XYZ file of C-alpha atoms in Angstrom:
687
model
C 30.311 -45.448 152.769
C 28.212 -48.910 151.425
C 24.851 -49.125 152.846
C 24.028 -52.640 154.849
C 23.241 -54.034 151.066
C 26.921 -54.460 150.517
C 26.513 -57.968 152.755
C 23.309 -59.002 150.770
C 24.216 -62.785 148.765
C 21.638 -60.782 145.983
C 23.463 -59.142 142.583
C 20.338 -56.718 142.234
C 20.464 -55.529 145.916
C 25.097 -55.365 145.766
C 23.857 -52.981 142.691
C 21.819 -50.484 145.345
C 25.097 -51.180 148.099
C 26.618 -48.298 147.018
C 23.878 -45.462 146.866
C 23.518 -42.775 149.446
C 20.419 -44.308 150.365
C 19.943 -46.180 153.284
C 18.343 -49.296 151.706
C 16.902 -52.289 154.054
C 16.855 -55.188 152.869
C 13.142 -57.097 153.291
C 12.596 -58.540 156.746
C 11.876 -57.999 160.716
C 14.342 -55.581 161.751
C 13.361 -53.325 158.497
C 9.407 -53.543 158.848
C 9.965 -52.750 162.920
C 11.901 -50.268 163.135
C 9.598 -48.049 160.196
C 7.079 -48.644 162.862
C 9.101 -47.722 165.592
C 9.990 -44.618 163.731
C 6.401 -43.933 162.244
C 7.680 -44.096 158.785
C 6.443 -44.373 155.671
C 8.049 -48.117 154.259
C 9.658 -46.907 150.509
C 9.365 -50.120 148.994
C 11.207 -50.853 145.763
C 10.757 -53.945 144.030
C 13.158 -55.436 140.687
C 16.187 -58.113 138.866
C 19.238 -56.986 138.387
C 19.105 -57.105 134.541
C 16.593 -54.838 134.201
C 16.902 -51.828 132.289
C 14.711 -49.167 133.703
C 15.613 -50.961 137.320
C 19.461 -50.496 136.303
C 19.184 -46.113 135.043
C 17.266 -45.323 138.480
C 20.107 -46.211 140.576
C 22.058 -44.065 138.841
C 19.880 -41.848 139.032
C 17.220 -40.978 141.267
C 19.331 -43.212 143.784
C 22.653 -42.626 143.659
C 21.913 -38.562 144.270
C 22.133 -36.972 147.554
C 18.879 -35.023 148.101
C 17.263 -37.920 147.563
C 18.119 -39.499 149.613
C 18.611 -37.660 152.168
C 14.910 -36.923 152.021
C 13.856 -40.173 152.135
C 16.369 -41.273 154.737
C 15.019 -38.487 157.588
C 11.330 -39.386 156.575
C 10.697 -42.902 155.052
C 12.411 -46.319 156.232
C 13.951 -47.702 152.124
C 13.557 -51.074 151.473
C 14.785 -53.103 148.276
C 13.613 -56.711 147.587
C 15.224 -58.884 144.089
C 11.629 -59.731 142.748
C 13.823 -63.313 141.567
C 13.894 -63.884 145.667
C 10.835 -63.537 146.690
C 8.850 -63.521 143.979
C 5.479 -63.354 146.402
C 5.933 -60.071 147.724
C 6.209 -58.899 143.786
C 2.716 -59.894 142.989
C 1.270 -58.454 145.638
C 2.466 -55.360 145.250
C 2.587 -55.859 141.238
C -1.166 -56.684 141.125
C -1.370 -53.216 143.762
C 0.372 -51.436 141.222
C -2.107 -52.750 139.121
C -5.087 -51.592 140.981
C -3.677 -48.278 141.240
C -2.472 -48.095 137.731
C -4.315 -48.947 135.266
C -0.581 -51.211 134.373
C 2.485 -52.499 136.378
C 6.501 -52.782 135.411
C 9.849 -53.013 137.088
C 11.281 -51.438 139.238
C 8.069 -51.830 140.677
C 8.290 -48.594 143.528
C 5.351 -48.303 146.177
C 4.827 -46.917 149.324
C 2.937 -48.578 152.434
C 1.951 -47.870 155.572
C 4.819 -49.519 158.791
C 1.596 -50.573 160.489
C -0.395 -53.074 158.146
C 2.450 -53.193 155.251
C -1.035 -51.685 152.871
C 0.043 -49.947 149.487
C -1.531 -46.250 148.716
C 1.041 -44.879 146.447
C 3.278 -46.107 143.817
C 4.864 -45.770 140.145
C 7.509 -47.616 137.764
C 10.266 -45.609 136.660
C 10.476 -42.434 138.256
C 12.635 -39.608 137.012
C 14.981 -37.573 139.126
C 13.145 -34.406 137.659
C 8.920 -34.408 136.087
C 9.868 -35.599 132.603
C 8.199 -38.388 130.312
C 5.067 -37.618 131.269
C 6.039 -38.859 135.373
C 6.765 -36.522 137.678
C 9.873 -36.737 139.492
C 10.885 -38.797 142.224
C 11.412 -35.649 145.406
C 8.457 -34.059 144.618
C 6.404 -36.868 144.972
C 8.535 -37.942 148.428
C 7.693 -34.481 149.309
C 3.504 -34.757 148.518
C 3.464 -38.025 150.071
C 5.209 -37.288 153.568
C 2.810 -33.816 153.673
C -0.409 -36.622 153.204
C 0.285 -39.513 155.437
C 1.663 -36.291 158.570
C -1.936 -33.945 157.188
C -4.135 -36.258 155.782
C -4.516 -39.462 156.885
C -7.965 -40.641 156.166
C -7.480 -39.854 152.776
C -4.227 -42.140 152.797
C -6.195 -45.118 155.109
C -9.415 -44.270 152.211
C -7.343 -46.086 149.352
C -5.113 -48.114 151.106
C -8.557 -49.969 152.579
C -10.380 -50.167 149.169
C -6.561 -51.702 147.699
C -6.740 -54.173 150.314
C -10.682 -55.072 149.923
C -10.152 -55.167 146.104
C -6.976 -57.965 147.076
C -8.446 -59.624 149.747
C -11.192 -60.527 147.096
C -8.953 -61.634 144.378
C -8.262 -64.738 146.471
C -11.716 -65.597 146.958
C -12.379 -67.408 143.847
C -16.297 -69.155 143.722
C -16.568 -73.087 141.918
C -17.948 -73.683 138.606
C -18.943 -76.117 136.542
C -15.766 -77.839 134.121
C -16.812 -78.563 130.882
C -15.103 -78.823 127.130
C -17.432 -75.285 125.750
C -15.013 -74.104 128.735
C -11.765 -76.004 127.121
C -12.398 -74.449 123.830
C -13.801 -71.363 124.689
C -10.130 -70.846 126.510
C -8.017 -72.773 124.409
C -9.612 -70.384 121.204
C -9.083 -66.907 122.997
C -5.085 -67.286 123.668
C -5.013 -67.841 119.709
C -6.769 -64.337 118.966
C -4.097 -62.889 121.976
C -1.594 -64.366 120.298
C -2.523 -63.438 116.646
C -3.262 -59.649 117.710
C -1.180 -57.144 115.647
C -1.080 -54.763 117.480
C 1.720 -52.204 117.278
C 4.693 -51.841 119.928
C 6.338 -53.997 122.239
C 6.600 -57.929 121.213
C 6.797 -60.584 123.987
C 7.486 -64.216 123.512
C 4.155 -65.267 125.344
C 4.952 -68.455 125.013
C 1.641 -69.971 127.504
C -0.203 -68.621 124.988
C 1.713 -69.869 122.445
C 1.646 -72.941 124.352
C -2.246 -73.034 124.875
C -2.458 -71.367 120.842
C -0.603 -75.387 120.356
C -2.546 -77.282 122.671
C -5.782 -75.560 120.469
C -4.261 -77.114 117.364
C -6.271 -80.337 117.179
C -9.255 -77.996 117.599
C -11.143 -76.063 115.114
C -12.175 -72.763 115.101
C -14.029 -70.732 112.841
C -12.047 -67.282 114.192
C -8.483 -68.513 114.350
C -6.482 -70.324 112.211
C -3.805 -71.941 115.384
C -1.989 -73.540 112.884
C -1.076 -71.011 111.458
C -1.103 -68.465 114.176
C 1.439 -71.205 116.235
C 3.602 -71.271 113.597
C 4.204 -67.164 112.896
C 4.806 -66.945 116.546
C 8.000 -69.577 116.314
C 9.490 -67.730 112.725
C 8.581 -64.345 114.337
C 11.032 -66.319 117.283
C 13.887 -67.692 115.507
C 13.954 -64.972 112.389
C 13.751 -62.132 114.359
C 16.671 -60.455 116.554
C 15.031 -61.654 119.502
C 16.690 -64.426 118.515
C 21.091 -63.807 119.199
C 21.709 -64.731 115.302
C 25.289 -64.397 116.196
C 25.721 -66.893 119.325
C 22.372 -68.168 119.743
C 19.960 -67.465 122.964
C 16.551 -65.394 122.928
C 16.666 -61.504 124.826
C 13.433 -60.899 126.284
C 11.533 -58.894 124.046
C 11.488 -56.225 121.399
C 10.918 -53.188 121.538
C 8.575 -52.931 118.087
C 6.155 -55.199 116.115
C 8.899 -55.861 113.856
C 10.688 -58.602 116.013
C 13.239 -56.506 115.352
C 15.317 -55.022 118.107
C 14.929 -56.213 121.135
C 15.854 -55.877 125.062
C 19.248 -56.806 124.717
C 18.888 -58.888 128.577
C 18.585 -62.867 128.324
C 16.226 -64.266 131.283
C 16.706 -68.510 131.798
C 12.834 -68.725 132.365
C 11.934 -67.105 128.183
C 14.787 -69.654 127.372
C 13.646 -72.285 128.674
C 10.024 -72.190 127.176
C 10.823 -71.524 123.907
C 13.162 -74.175 123.461
C 10.231 -76.662 124.437
C 8.239 -74.393 122.161
C 9.788 -74.995 119.551
C 11.035 -78.277 120.258
C 7.136 -78.772 119.832
C 5.770 -77.032 116.797
C 9.031 -79.711 115.433
C 6.662 -82.391 116.687
C 3.894 -81.168 115.717
C 4.909 -80.891 111.612
C 5.885 -77.517 111.233
C 9.721 -79.035 110.511
C 11.369 -75.758 110.040
C 15.411 -75.658 109.515
C 15.070 -72.656 111.109
C 13.623 -74.177 114.265
C 16.161 -76.197 114.799
C 18.756 -74.219 113.936
C 17.310 -71.486 117.304
C 17.326 -74.604 119.213
C 20.635 -76.124 118.243
C 22.294 -72.885 118.728
C 20.621 -72.165 122.007
C 21.762 -74.740 123.728
C 25.442 -74.406 122.820
C 24.873 -70.868 124.719
C 23.471 -72.792 127.747
C 26.825 -74.608 128.017
C 29.125 -72.040 127.519
C 27.066 -68.731 128.851
C 25.292 -70.380 131.264
C 25.838 -73.164 133.094
C 28.336 -74.048 136.440
C 30.750 -75.886 137.018
C 28.174 -77.967 139.141
C 25.425 -77.723 136.802
C 22.846 -75.782 137.347
C 22.298 -72.925 135.473
C 22.784 -69.166 135.795
C 19.901 -66.801 136.005
C 20.326 -63.936 133.325
C 22.128 -61.945 131.381
C 22.062 -58.369 131.131
C 20.747 -55.910 128.253
C 24.277 -53.150 129.100
C 27.731 -53.909 128.457
C 30.889 -51.709 128.357
C 32.123 -50.754 125.295
C 35.131 -49.986 126.538
C 37.422 -50.780 130.617
C 37.165 -47.034 130.910
C 33.149 -46.364 130.474
C 31.238 -44.909 133.390
C 28.931 -46.322 132.261
C 27.140 -49.170 130.154
C 25.757 -49.038 126.626
C 22.886 -51.146 125.776
C 23.249 -54.153 123.560
C 26.657 -53.080 122.841
C 27.994 -56.992 123.051
C 25.255 -57.629 120.934
C 24.935 -54.518 117.700
C 27.072 -54.098 114.989
C 28.082 -51.588 113.025
C 28.059 -51.479 109.079
C 31.546 -50.845 108.801
C 32.601 -53.056 111.386
C 30.962 -55.887 109.196
C 32.270 -54.238 105.524
C 35.637 -54.698 107.567
C 35.611 -58.347 108.745
C 34.335 -60.242 106.126
C 34.909 -61.342 102.523
C 33.663 -59.793 100.121
C 31.381 -62.897 99.389
C 30.107 -63.599 103.030
C 29.335 -60.315 103.398
C 27.282 -59.893 100.138
C 25.631 -62.872 101.592
C 25.190 -62.078 104.310
C 23.438 -58.883 103.365
C 21.427 -60.952 100.945
C 20.140 -63.402 103.811
C 19.935 -60.643 107.433
C 18.609 -57.215 107.293
C 21.909 -55.474 107.257
C 21.833 -52.328 105.626
C 24.396 -48.823 106.010
C 21.852 -46.937 108.104
C 21.221 -49.977 110.784
C 18.406 -50.244 112.663
C 18.782 -49.939 116.036
C 20.645 -46.283 117.450
C 22.743 -46.321 113.386
C 23.686 -50.035 114.264
C 22.625 -53.329 113.406
C 20.492 -55.442 114.991
C 21.020 -59.872 112.847
C 17.463 -60.467 111.668
C 17.180 -63.096 109.275
C 14.993 -62.605 105.627
C 13.223 -65.409 104.944
C 13.075 -68.540 107.374
C 14.496 -72.401 105.092
C 18.315 -73.551 105.481
C 21.662 -70.966 106.544
C 23.923 -71.310 103.195
C 27.885 -72.518 104.206
C 28.791 -68.850 103.493
C 26.155 -66.909 105.835
C 27.194 -69.616 108.516
C 31.000 -68.876 108.190
C 30.474 -65.132 108.402
C 28.389 -66.258 111.787
C 31.241 -67.881 112.264
C 33.499 -64.809 111.878
C 31.165 -62.355 114.193
C 31.259 -64.423 116.674
C 34.482 -64.666 117.021
C 35.396 -60.991 117.137
C 32.792 -61.349 120.041
C 33.860 -64.048 122.095
C 37.705 -64.117 120.824
C 39.235 -67.082 118.988
C 39.522 -70.130 120.773
C 35.633 -70.057 122.599
C 33.915 -72.703 121.916
C 33.168 -75.373 124.959
C 33.179 -72.407 127.650
C 33.020 -68.778 128.388
C 33.676 -67.787 132.490
C 31.359 -64.696 133.205
C 31.688 -61.495 134.218
C 29.742 -61.743 137.590
C 29.529 -57.801 138.160
C 30.562 -54.621 136.394
C 33.903 -54.118 138.252
C 34.996 -57.768 136.594
C 33.556 -57.038 133.378
C 36.221 -54.229 133.086
C 38.778 -55.561 134.739
C 39.448 -59.179 133.010
C 41.494 -59.103 129.945
C 38.571 -60.305 127.290
C 39.768 -61.402 124.512
C 36.659 -59.870 122.259
C 34.217 -57.742 123.332
C 33.881 -57.295 127.196
C 30.584 -59.140 128.055
C 27.264 -58.205 129.907
C 27.291 -58.916 133.375
C 25.334 -62.058 134.102
C 23.313 -63.249 137.185
C 24.487 -66.384 138.718
C 22.586 -67.621 141.144
C 20.364 -70.437 140.853
C 16.679 -70.238 140.693
C 14.691 -73.433 140.680
C 11.803 -73.085 138.582
C 13.595 -71.163 136.141
C 16.598 -73.477 136.350
C 13.215 -76.124 136.139
C 11.862 -74.658 133.317
C 15.234 -74.796 131.556
C 15.222 -78.936 132.556
C 11.606 -79.186 130.842
C 13.078 -77.501 127.244
C 16.066 -79.520 126.837
C 14.325 -82.985 127.562
C 12.075 -81.625 125.317
C 14.090 -81.161 122.578
C 16.140 -84.310 123.223
C 13.191 -86.228 122.593
C 12.403 -84.711 119.111
C 16.137 -84.074 117.756
C 17.879 -87.062 120.472
C 19.976 -84.419 120.963
C 22.304 -86.702 124.227
C 23.905 -83.457 125.039
C 20.663 -81.895 125.975
C 19.952 -84.585 128.061
C 22.693 -84.698 129.971
C 22.865 -80.898 130.214
C 18.614 -81.064 131.919
C 19.526 -84.286 133.886
C 23.040 -82.756 135.710
C 20.840 -79.260 136.477
C 18.027 -81.518 137.722
C 20.754 -83.869 140.324
C 22.152 -80.329 141.635
C 18.823 -79.479 142.888
C 18.351 -82.896 144.433
C 21.930 -82.913 145.669
C 21.282 -79.368 146.948
C 18.363 -77.545 147.070
C 16.968 -79.075 150.951
C 17.588 -77.754 154.129
C 16.224 -79.682 157.222
C 13.954 -81.567 155.022
C 12.688 -77.990 153.713
C 12.758 -77.611 149.949
C 14.694 -73.741 148.840
C 13.990 -71.492 146.214
C 17.588 -70.035 145.817
C 21.778 -70.943 145.235
C 24.013 -68.764 146.108
C 27.455 -70.362 145.184
C 26.154 -72.846 147.915
C 24.695 -70.601 149.712
C 21.311 -71.947 150.016
C 17.933 -69.408 150.269
C 14.679 -69.008 150.735
C 11.801 -71.875 150.846
C 10.476 -72.534 147.984
C 7.655 -71.714 146.732
C 5.179 -72.867 145.080
C 6.290 -71.972 141.063
C 9.356 -74.112 142.551
C 7.247 -76.654 143.530
C 5.591 -77.150 139.689
C 8.086 -76.418 137.523
C 10.665 -78.663 139.081
C 8.040 -81.472 139.654
C 7.008 -81.408 135.826
C 10.801 -81.181 134.634
C 11.727 -84.302 136.838
C 8.401 -85.830 134.751
C 9.274 -84.770 131.545
C 13.179 -86.594 132.482
C 10.790 -89.285 133.457
C 9.353 -89.219 130.617
C 11.711 -88.740 127.174
C 15.030 -91.514 129.950
C 12.202 -94.601 129.179
C 13.241 -94.624 126.214
C 15.861 -95.432 126.686
C 16.014 -97.297 129.539
C 17.835 -100.076 128.058
C 20.444 -98.476 128.245
C 20.537 -96.625 131.016
C 23.474 -96.635 134.187
C 22.135 -99.126 136.993
C 22.520 -95.944 139.379
C 20.385 -94.257 137.201
C 17.497 -91.703 139.319
C 14.233 -92.311 139.497
C 12.955 -89.443 138.104
C 9.034 -90.153 138.601
C 9.839 -91.571 142.483
C 11.784 -87.845 143.191
C 8.688 -86.543 141.637
C 6.354 -87.913 144.243
C 8.449 -87.127 146.822
C 8.743 -83.812 146.131
C 4.748 -83.578 145.282
C 4.364 -85.094 148.937
C 5.791 -82.559 150.495
C 4.034 -79.752 148.084
C 1.230 -80.837 149.544
C 1.942 -81.072 152.747
C 3.195 -77.124 153.125
C 1.324 -75.088 150.204
C -2.279 -76.760 149.176
C -5.375 -74.591 150.746
C -7.981 -76.995 152.344
C -10.574 -74.099 152.752
C -9.872 -73.249 148.842
C -8.562 -76.034 146.732
C -5.477 -75.157 144.457
C -1.978 -74.423 145.690
C -0.865 -70.849 147.848
C 1.969 -69.283 146.788
C 4.186 -69.684 150.061
C 4.133 -71.853 152.904
C 2.339 -70.724 155.804
C 5.090 -70.653 157.520
C 6.506 -68.419 155.246
C 3.365 -65.640 154.800
C 3.779 -64.798 157.888
C 5.932 -61.204 156.453
C 2.809 -60.881 153.467
C -0.104 -58.660 153.001
C -2.140 -61.755 151.564
C -1.673 -64.824 151.240
C -1.741 -65.618 147.059
C -2.883 -68.511 145.242
C -0.990 -67.862 142.277
C -3.139 -68.543 138.539
C -2.530 -65.697 136.068
C 0.332 -66.116 133.347
C 3.367 -63.642 133.298
C 6.634 -64.435 131.653
C 6.015 -67.868 133.611
C 3.013 -69.742 133.667
C 1.200 -70.106 136.627
C 1.701 -72.402 139.362
C -1.151 -73.621 140.001
C -2.297 -74.435 135.876
C 1.324 -76.032 135.471
C 0.555 -78.161 139.220
C -3.048 -79.401 137.665
C -1.227 -80.823 134.687
C 0.971 -82.551 137.350
C -1.426 -83.912 138.876
C -3.102 -85.299 135.698
C 0.532 -87.221 135.397
C 1.475 -87.999 138.067
C -2.234 -89.975 138.070
C -1.506 -91.534 135.140
C 2.210 -92.799 135.451
C 1.176 -94.352 139.398
C -2.510 -95.310 139.267
C -3.502 -93.433 142.315
C -6.581 -91.557 142.339
C -5.925 -89.250 144.268
C -3.907 -87.287 142.344
C -6.840 -86.637 139.652
C -9.097 -85.105 142.821
C -7.002 -82.923 143.460
C -6.596 -82.166 140.028
C -10.215 -81.631 139.943
C -11.029 -79.581 143.160
C -8.116 -77.251 141.793
C -9.735 -76.341 138.307
C -13.017 -75.810 139.682
C -11.801 -73.468 142.640
C -10.575 -72.008 139.324
C -13.272 -72.400 136.887
C -14.863 -69.104 138.130
C -11.206 -66.830 136.992
C -11.180 -69.449 133.795
C -14.811 -68.319 132.201
C -14.797 -64.592 133.342
C -10.971 -63.436 132.739
C -9.629 -66.145 130.428
C -7.047 -63.701 128.742
C -5.100 -64.677 132.583
C -4.746 -67.825 131.878
C -3.996 -69.960 129.335
C -1.751 -72.406 132.080
C -4.928 -72.727 133.202
C -6.936 -74.435 129.947
C -3.984 -76.321 129.036
C -3.975 -78.025 132.357
C -7.842 -78.877 131.668
C -7.151 -79.928 127.986
C -4.919 -82.693 130.708
C -7.844 -83.251 132.781
C -10.212 -83.901 129.653
C -7.999 -85.595 127.634
C -6.227 -87.319 129.200
C -4.005 -90.355 127.806
C -1.866 -93.537 129.161
C -0.210 -94.887 126.431
C 1.648 -98.623 126.768
C 4.637 -99.950 124.421
C 7.715 -101.332 123.840
C 10.631 -98.926 124.337
C 10.903 -98.431 120.123
C 7.578 -97.642 120.006
C 7.451 -95.310 123.133
C 10.019 -93.658 121.363
C 8.951 -93.063 118.545
C 5.485 -91.530 119.368
C 8.395 -88.697 121.810
C 8.988 -86.964 118.380
C 4.854 -86.247 117.893
C 2.998 -83.730 119.803
C 0.865 -85.128 121.752
C 0.172 -82.567 124.797
C -2.299 -84.623 126.475
C 0.128 -88.407 126.243
C 1.858 -89.570 129.229
C 3.688 -92.558 128.748
C 4.501 -95.891 129.905
C 6.889 -99.006 128.638
C 5.831 -102.448 129.158
C 7.199 -105.565 127.974
C 4.982 -108.221 129.100
C 1.425 -106.902 126.830
C -1.442 -108.684 125.920
C -1.354 -111.451 123.018
C -0.812 -110.067 119.682
C -1.129 -106.514 120.855
C 1.555 -104.515 119.760
C 0.136 -101.172 122.219
C -2.758 -100.608 124.613
C -4.579 -97.392 124.966
C -6.259 -95.736 128.367
C -7.934 -92.318 127.965
C -9.813 -90.675 130.789
C -10.953 -93.983 133.049
C -11.354 -96.318 130.166
C -8.769 -98.217 128.251
C -9.175 -99.069 124.036
C -9.302 -102.529 122.811
C -5.437 -104.205 122.651
C -3.854 -102.257 119.547
C -2.542 -104.946 117.520
C -1.817 -103.199 114.256
C -0.250 -99.677 114.014
C -2.680 -98.115 111.916
C -5.478 -99.427 114.719
C -2.274 -97.771 117.220
C -2.287 -94.632 115.580
C -6.015 -94.524 115.284
C -6.741 -95.031 118.458
C -3.673 -92.586 119.381
C -5.122 -89.810 117.847
C -8.612 -89.536 119.069
C -8.094 -89.755 122.224
C -6.453 -86.639 121.955
C -9.710 -84.694 120.994
C -12.214 -87.258 122.412
C -14.928 -83.646 122.151
C -14.864 -84.821 117.813
């Protein structure tokens, strides 16, 4: 008998619909029920492609004894963090205060009257192991504590509440060039740290370090650090060398064995970063190959017929339709014998020369393909990879590969190759926006029209489908629009529109008459962002609108970078760009107010907020370059991280361009040499 989650649009919630636990979705009905029955709220937050979320669903959440106790003594609520990042952010911050670390699944216990947390953790096994207590023991202990020692519970939650409330109050601080350099250098140092353990892409830090290349540091070589990160990504097992697309992270410091889920948000950021690396002068063929392959993966497996991009692909997949449980990485890994059987002697030898191919394997006896060196792959190696592609997907697959939307589909469809991992087909505005920005940058650098077309289609879908009653919404489930847009949706979509506006200027003469005015749309959506999420009292943008915050413990203004960049950091850079492109200094004033609001945390905790420092770079080194279509098109292929472009047909006599920096303009440039000197100097005015 399924529980009430069977009615949910969320794939993650539906995965728990057949648990014996009487799950509720987050909402007023669930909260009121907990208050009427004086039940502790057990809040469990995760997402569909989360490996340990899947493990806990199959273990503790499927256990009848645990379910019986949980149903009798708690009000269990499931939340999809991809639907409600605002809820996830608050309670993840609380968990980190309690334990010093976080992650998903996020399992936290709240008192029903005020929704305040008093205990939490991540993965809980059924029985005590891995140094973690058993889940039933935790449930029994916390229930006794709540019934018999409420004062202790109240003391814990009061301390957490105080810390949460203090976290949203930030002192103002003076902005300075020294603050900018210190912050960019700090991000470069974090990116360069050689520590054992897991490796994440950390693109907000990589982006800040790439901004830092223009500055001279004593401690770190930003050029070396950013190039190394690009090579780790493009050559490592984190990249699907056979079919494109980046996995979420690797479980080792050598970038060899990935956690196999593929998230849209990672791929959008990595494509943009690698394109920027190429534009900055590091023209490594592996970067271009990774971008091209990722665009093909996106088109083949992650693009809906309507034009938007799907959210994620699972790490686990079934080996045969008869399997009860999927295996991690099964869709992606190879046995040594399989490679020998499938390839010619010459292809196998070349693959072994170019990739990590050994009989013992590098992942549980199987092989994750990782390149041994940079440079161009040989035709023979590419031929071998093409054969492996056909083994994985079946023959005749090139343009599109239909998604398996759930485990039942994965096991019931007669795939011509391997059984694919499940794809979460929902559309998330923020994640689509990151991919649009990556594709737009790929077009600017490589002139890949297919990338621009994919980006434009996704942006058009959002513009045409994500407003209800003149309010922007975050999620689209196969035509069903849900959840009011949050700050990351606004900020990242406005950035995507500005990115599209900038790169389409260079093809303006060939553009169709009905082409969308991306800048006008960005201005319109920024007005809605300002109306509903701007803080008049504190400056900066709240995570959620006031009329969508009634169920939140606090109203946060996100400034911390996680797997995705912080909303306020992106918003500040957007405001600076809008001020340059519209000559409206109200945008610039708002950017300054927001930076001042967060300047104290930038000084005290620079490791938390690299995107705020790239925003400060925009604020202090903003440049507007006005010239002809041809010169603008040429500049777009270069890395000019704080420059905005405007096409001008009418320039002063004998002038070829106008360069403005800050609130003043240089004399009209009358030669290419003078023009480029002005452009380069404007990007680092501290020299």
